[in-house]
PDB file of C-alpha atoms in Angstrom:
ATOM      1  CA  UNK P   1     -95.044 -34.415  29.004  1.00 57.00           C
ATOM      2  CA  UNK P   2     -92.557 -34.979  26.108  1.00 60.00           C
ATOM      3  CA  UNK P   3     -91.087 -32.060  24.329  1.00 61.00           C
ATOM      4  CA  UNK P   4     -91.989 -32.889  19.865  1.00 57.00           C
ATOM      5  CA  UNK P   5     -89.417 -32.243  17.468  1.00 58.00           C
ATOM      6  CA  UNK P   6     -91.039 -28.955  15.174  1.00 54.00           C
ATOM      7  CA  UNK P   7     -91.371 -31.449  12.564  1.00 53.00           C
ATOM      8  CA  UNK P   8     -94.104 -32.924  14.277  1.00 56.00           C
ATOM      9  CA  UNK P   9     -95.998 -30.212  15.018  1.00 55.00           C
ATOM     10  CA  UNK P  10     -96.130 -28.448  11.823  1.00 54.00           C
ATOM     11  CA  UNK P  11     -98.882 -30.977   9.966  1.00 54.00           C
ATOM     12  CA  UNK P  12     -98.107 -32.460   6.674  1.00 52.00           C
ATOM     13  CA  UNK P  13     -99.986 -30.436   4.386  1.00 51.00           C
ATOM     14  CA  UNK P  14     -97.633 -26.938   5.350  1.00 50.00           C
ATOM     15  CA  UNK P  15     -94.197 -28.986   5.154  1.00 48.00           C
ATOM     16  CA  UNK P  16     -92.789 -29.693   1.830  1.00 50.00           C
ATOM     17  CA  UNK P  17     -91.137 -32.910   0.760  1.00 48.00           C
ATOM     18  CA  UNK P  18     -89.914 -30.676  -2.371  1.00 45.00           C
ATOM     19  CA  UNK P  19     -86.298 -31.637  -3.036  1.00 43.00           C
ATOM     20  CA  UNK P  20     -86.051 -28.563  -6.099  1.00 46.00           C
ATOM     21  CA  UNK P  21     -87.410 -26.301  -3.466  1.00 48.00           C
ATOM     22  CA  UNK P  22     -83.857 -26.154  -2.082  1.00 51.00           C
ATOM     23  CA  UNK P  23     -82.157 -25.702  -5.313  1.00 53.00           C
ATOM     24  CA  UNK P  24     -81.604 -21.689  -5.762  1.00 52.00           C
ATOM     25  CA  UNK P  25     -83.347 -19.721  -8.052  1.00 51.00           C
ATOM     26  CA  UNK P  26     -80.911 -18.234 -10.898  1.00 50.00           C
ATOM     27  CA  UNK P  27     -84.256 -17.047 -13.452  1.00 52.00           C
ATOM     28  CA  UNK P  28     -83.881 -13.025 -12.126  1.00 51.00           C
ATOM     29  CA  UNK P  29     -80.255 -12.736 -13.762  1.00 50.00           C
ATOM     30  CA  UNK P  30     -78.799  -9.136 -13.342  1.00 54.00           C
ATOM     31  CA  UNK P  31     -75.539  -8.087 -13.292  1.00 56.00           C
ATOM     32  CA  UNK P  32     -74.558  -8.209  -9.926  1.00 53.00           C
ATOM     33  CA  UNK P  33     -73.794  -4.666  -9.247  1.00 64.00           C
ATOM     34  CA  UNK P  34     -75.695  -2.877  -6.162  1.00 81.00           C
ATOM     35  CA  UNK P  35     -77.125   0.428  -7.242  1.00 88.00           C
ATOM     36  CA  UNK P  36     -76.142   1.848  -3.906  1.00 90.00           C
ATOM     37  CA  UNK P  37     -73.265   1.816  -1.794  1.00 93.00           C
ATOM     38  CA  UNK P  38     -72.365   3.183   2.116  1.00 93.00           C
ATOM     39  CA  UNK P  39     -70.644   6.026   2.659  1.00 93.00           C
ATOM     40  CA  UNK P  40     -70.232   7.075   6.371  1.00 93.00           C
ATOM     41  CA  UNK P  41     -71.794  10.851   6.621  1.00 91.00           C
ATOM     42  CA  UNK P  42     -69.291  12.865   7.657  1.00 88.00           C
ATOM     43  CA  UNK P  43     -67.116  11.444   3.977  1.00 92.00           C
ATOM     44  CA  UNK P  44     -69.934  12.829   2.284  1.00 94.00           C
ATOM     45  CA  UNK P  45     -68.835  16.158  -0.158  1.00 94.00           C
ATOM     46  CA  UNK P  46     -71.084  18.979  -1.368  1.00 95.00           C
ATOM     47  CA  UNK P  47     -71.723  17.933  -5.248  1.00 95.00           C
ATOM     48  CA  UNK P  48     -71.849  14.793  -4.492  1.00 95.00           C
ATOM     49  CA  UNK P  49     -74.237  12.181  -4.744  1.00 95.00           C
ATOM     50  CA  UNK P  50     -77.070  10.663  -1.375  1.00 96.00           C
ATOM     51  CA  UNK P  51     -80.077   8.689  -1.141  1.00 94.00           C
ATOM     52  CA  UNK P  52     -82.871  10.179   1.067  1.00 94.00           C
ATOM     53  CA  UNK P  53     -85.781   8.680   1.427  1.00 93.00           C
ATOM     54  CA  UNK P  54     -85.574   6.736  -1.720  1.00 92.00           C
ATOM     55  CA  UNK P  55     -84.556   8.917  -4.160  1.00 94.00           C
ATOM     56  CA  UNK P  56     -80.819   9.565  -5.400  1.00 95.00           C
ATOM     57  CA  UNK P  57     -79.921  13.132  -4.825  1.00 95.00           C
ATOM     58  CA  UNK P  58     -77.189  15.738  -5.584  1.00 96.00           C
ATOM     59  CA  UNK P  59     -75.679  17.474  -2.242  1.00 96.00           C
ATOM     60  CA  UNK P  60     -76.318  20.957  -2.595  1.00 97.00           C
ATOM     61  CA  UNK P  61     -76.396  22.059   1.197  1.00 96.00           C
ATOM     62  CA  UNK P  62     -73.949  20.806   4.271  1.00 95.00           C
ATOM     63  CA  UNK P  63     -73.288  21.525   7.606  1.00 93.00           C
ATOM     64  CA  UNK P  64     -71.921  19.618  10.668  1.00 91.00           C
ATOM     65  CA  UNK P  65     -73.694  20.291  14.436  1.00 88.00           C
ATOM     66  CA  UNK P  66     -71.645  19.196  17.841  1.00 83.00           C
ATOM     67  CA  UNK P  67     -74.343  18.446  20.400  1.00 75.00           C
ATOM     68  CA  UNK P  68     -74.178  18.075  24.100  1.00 72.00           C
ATOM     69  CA  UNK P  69     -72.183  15.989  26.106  1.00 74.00           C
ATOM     70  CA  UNK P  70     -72.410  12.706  25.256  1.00 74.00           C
ATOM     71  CA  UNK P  71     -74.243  12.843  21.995  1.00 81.00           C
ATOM     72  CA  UNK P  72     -72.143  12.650  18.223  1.00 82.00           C
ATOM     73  CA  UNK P  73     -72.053  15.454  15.995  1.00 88.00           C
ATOM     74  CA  UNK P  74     -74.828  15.137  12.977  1.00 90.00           C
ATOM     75  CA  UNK P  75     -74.891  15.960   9.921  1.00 91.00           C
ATOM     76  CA  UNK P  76     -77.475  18.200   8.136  1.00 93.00           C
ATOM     77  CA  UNK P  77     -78.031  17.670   4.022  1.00 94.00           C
ATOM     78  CA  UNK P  78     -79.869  19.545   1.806  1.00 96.00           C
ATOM     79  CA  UNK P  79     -80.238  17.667  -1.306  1.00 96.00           C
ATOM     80  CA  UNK P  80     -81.833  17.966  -4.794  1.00 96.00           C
ATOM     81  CA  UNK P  81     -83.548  14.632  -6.492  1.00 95.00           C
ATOM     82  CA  UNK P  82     -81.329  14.808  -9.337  1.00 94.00           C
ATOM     83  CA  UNK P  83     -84.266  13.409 -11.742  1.00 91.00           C
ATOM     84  CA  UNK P  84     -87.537  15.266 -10.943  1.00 90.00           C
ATOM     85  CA  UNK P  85     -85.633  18.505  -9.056  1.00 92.00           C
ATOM     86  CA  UNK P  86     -87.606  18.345  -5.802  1.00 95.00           C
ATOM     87  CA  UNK P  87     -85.322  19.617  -2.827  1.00 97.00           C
ATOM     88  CA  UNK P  88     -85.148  16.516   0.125  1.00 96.00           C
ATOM     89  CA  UNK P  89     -83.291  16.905   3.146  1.00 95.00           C
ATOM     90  CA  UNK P  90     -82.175  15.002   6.121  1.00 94.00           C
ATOM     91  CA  UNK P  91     -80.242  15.231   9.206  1.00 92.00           C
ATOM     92  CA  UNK P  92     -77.804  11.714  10.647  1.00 90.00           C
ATOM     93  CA  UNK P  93     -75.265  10.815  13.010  1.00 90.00           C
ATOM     94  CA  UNK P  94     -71.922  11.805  11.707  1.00 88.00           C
ATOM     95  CA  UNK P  95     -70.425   8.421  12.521  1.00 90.00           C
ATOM     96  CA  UNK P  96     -73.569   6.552  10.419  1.00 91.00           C
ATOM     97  CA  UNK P  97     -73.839   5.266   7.171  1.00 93.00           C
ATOM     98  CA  UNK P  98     -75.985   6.592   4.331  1.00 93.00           C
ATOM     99  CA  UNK P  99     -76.132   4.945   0.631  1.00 94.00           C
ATOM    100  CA  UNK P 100     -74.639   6.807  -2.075  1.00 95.00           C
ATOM    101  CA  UNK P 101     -76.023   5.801  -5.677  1.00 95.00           C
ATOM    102  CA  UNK P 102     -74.439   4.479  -8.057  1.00 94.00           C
ATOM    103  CA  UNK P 103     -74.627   7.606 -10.983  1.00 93.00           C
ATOM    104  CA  UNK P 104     -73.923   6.805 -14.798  1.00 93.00           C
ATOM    105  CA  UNK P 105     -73.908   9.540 -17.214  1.00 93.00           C
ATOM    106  CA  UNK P 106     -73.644   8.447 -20.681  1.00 93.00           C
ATOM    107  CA  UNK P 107     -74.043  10.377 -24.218  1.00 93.00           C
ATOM    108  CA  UNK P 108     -76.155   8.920 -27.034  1.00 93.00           C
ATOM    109  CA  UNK P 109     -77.217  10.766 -30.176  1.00 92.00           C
ATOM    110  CA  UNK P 110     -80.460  11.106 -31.162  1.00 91.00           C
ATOM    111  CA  UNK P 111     -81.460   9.670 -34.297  1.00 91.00           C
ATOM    112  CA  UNK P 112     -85.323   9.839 -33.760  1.00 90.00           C
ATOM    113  CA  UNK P 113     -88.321  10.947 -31.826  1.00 90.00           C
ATOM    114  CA  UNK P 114     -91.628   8.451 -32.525  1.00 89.00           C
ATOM    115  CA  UNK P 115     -94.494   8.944 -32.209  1.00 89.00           C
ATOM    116  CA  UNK P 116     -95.684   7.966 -28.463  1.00 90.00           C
ATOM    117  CA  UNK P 117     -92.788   9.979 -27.410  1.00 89.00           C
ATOM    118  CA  UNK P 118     -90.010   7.461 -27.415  1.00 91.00           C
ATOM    119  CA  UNK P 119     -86.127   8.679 -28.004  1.00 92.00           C
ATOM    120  CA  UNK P 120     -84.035   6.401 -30.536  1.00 92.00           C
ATOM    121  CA  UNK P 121     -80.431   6.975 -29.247  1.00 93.00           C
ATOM    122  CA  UNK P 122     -77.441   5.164 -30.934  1.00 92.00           C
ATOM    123  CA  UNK P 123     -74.400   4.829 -28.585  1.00 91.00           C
ATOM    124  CA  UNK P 124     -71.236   5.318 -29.679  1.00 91.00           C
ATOM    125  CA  UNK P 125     -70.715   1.780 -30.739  1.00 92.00           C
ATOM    126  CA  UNK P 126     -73.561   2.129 -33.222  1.00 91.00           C
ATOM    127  CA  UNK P 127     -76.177   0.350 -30.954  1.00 93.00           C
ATOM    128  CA  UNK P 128     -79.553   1.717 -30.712  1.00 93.00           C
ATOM    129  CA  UNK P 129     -82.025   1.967 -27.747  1.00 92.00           C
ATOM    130  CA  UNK P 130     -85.837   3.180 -27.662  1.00 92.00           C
ATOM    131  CA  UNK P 131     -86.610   2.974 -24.584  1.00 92.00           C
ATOM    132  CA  UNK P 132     -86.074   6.072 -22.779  1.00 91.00           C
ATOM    133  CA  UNK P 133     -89.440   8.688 -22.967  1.00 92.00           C
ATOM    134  CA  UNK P 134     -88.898  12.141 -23.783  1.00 91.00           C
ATOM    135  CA  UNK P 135     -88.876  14.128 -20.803  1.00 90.00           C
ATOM    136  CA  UNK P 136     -91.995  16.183 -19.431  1.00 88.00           C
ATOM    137  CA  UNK P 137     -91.410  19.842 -18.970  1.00 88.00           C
ATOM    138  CA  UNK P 138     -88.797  22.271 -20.547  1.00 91.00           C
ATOM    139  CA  UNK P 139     -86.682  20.136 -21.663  1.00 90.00           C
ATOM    140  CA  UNK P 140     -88.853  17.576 -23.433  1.00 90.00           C
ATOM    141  CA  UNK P 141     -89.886  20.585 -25.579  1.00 91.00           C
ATOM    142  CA  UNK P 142     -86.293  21.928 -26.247  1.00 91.00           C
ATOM    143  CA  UNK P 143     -85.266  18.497 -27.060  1.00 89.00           C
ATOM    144  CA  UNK P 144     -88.418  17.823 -29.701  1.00 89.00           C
ATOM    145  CA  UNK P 145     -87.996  21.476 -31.021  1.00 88.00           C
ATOM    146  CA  UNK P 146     -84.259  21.295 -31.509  1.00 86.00           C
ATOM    147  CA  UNK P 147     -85.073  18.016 -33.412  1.00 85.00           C
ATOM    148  CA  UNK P 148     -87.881  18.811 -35.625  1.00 85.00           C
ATOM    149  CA  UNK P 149     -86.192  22.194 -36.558  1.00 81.00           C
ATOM    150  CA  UNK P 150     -82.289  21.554 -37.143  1.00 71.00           C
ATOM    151  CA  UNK P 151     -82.632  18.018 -37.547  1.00 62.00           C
ATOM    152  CA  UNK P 152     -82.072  17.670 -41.077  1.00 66.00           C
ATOM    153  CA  UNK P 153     -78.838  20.247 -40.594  1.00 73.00           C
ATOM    154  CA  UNK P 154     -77.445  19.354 -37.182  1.00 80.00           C
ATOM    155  CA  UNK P 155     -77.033  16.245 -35.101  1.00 85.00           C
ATOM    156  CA  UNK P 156     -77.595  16.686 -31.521  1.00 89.00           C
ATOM    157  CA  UNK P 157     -76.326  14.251 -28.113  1.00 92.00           C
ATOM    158  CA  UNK P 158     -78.608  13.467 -25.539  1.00 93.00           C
ATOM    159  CA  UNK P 159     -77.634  13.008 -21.986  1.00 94.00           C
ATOM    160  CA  UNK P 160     -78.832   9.907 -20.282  1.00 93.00           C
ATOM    161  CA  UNK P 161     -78.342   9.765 -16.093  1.00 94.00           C
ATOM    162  CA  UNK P 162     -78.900   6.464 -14.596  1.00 94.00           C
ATOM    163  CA  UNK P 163     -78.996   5.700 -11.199  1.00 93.00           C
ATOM    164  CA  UNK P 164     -80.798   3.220  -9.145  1.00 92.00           C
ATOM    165  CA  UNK P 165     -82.784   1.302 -11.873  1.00 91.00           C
ATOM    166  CA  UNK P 166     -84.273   4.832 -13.281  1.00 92.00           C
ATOM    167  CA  UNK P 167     -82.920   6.099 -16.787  1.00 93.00           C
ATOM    168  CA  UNK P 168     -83.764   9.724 -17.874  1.00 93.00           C
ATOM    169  CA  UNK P 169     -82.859  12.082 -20.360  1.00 92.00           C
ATOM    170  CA  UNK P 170     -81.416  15.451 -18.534  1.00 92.00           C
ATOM    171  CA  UNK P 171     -79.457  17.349 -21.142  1.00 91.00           C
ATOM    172  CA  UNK P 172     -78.838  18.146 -25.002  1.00 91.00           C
ATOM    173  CA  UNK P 173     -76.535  19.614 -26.838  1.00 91.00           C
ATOM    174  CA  UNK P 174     -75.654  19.664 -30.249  1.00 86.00           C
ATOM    175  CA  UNK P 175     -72.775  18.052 -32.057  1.00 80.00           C
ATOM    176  CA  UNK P 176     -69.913  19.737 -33.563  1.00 72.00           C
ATOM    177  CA  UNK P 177     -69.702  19.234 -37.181  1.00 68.00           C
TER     178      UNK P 177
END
């Protein structure tokens, strides 16, 4: 028997004669930027900053293990989600890699809260965003309490954290005159 090409025995109808289906696709534009990056486990620092299982976390626990023979030392973490505050922890190879986030922290002041629950922040460029929810919890009532009550007197900053695609309000303080 002769051996076919694959082209001949995938039939017609599956394989496309699509020239622009080779062109790439440039319609999901971002910036480029990864929201993670590797850090090998045994660089990483109490305070600092881990993905486990998906969520970015703060370090709050560390501690290195030798094991037997022929094995590597691990690493244990004991980590803190640093957006909802539920404790994660994991345990790797000193010698592997784990991601580290990519952590922004930026100040806006509050100008507004509407409505549906929606902060307007101005930057300090004068540009305003509405797009980040008040929080749930404590600090979604401090922050609409502080507002409704000294808001005519004072002028209060609101700390955005940003890290892997999620943007939430975690602190606020108010302004010196």
């Amino acid at each position: 028997t002769r051996v076919r090409p694959c082209h001949e025995l995938i039939p017609a109808s599956i394989v496309r004669k699509n020239k622009m289906a080779e062109e790439p696709d440039f319609q999901g534009g971002d910036s480029g930027a990864s929201t993670t990056y590797p850090m090998q486990c045994s660089a990483l620092r109490k305070n600092g900053h881990v993905v486990i299982k998906g969520h970015p976390c703060k370090i709050v626990e560390m501690s290195t293990s030798k094991t037997g023979k022929h094995g590597h030392a691990k690493v244990h973490l004991v980590a803190i989600d640093i957006f909802t505050g539920k404790k994660y922890e994991d345990i790797c190879p000193s010698t592997h890699n784990m991601n580290v986030p990519n952590v922004n922290r930026t100040d806006y002041q509050l100008n507004d809260i509407s409505d549906d629950g929606f902060l307007s922040l101005m930057n300090e460029t004068g540009e305003i965003r509405e797009d980040i929810k008040l929080p749930e919890g404590d600090l979604g009532k401090e922050i609409k309490s502080k507002f409704e009550k000294d808001g005519k007197d004072d002028q209060f900053m609101v700390t955005i954290l940003k890290a892997m695609g999620e943007e939430h309000a975690i602190a606020i303080k108010t302004m010196p005159k």
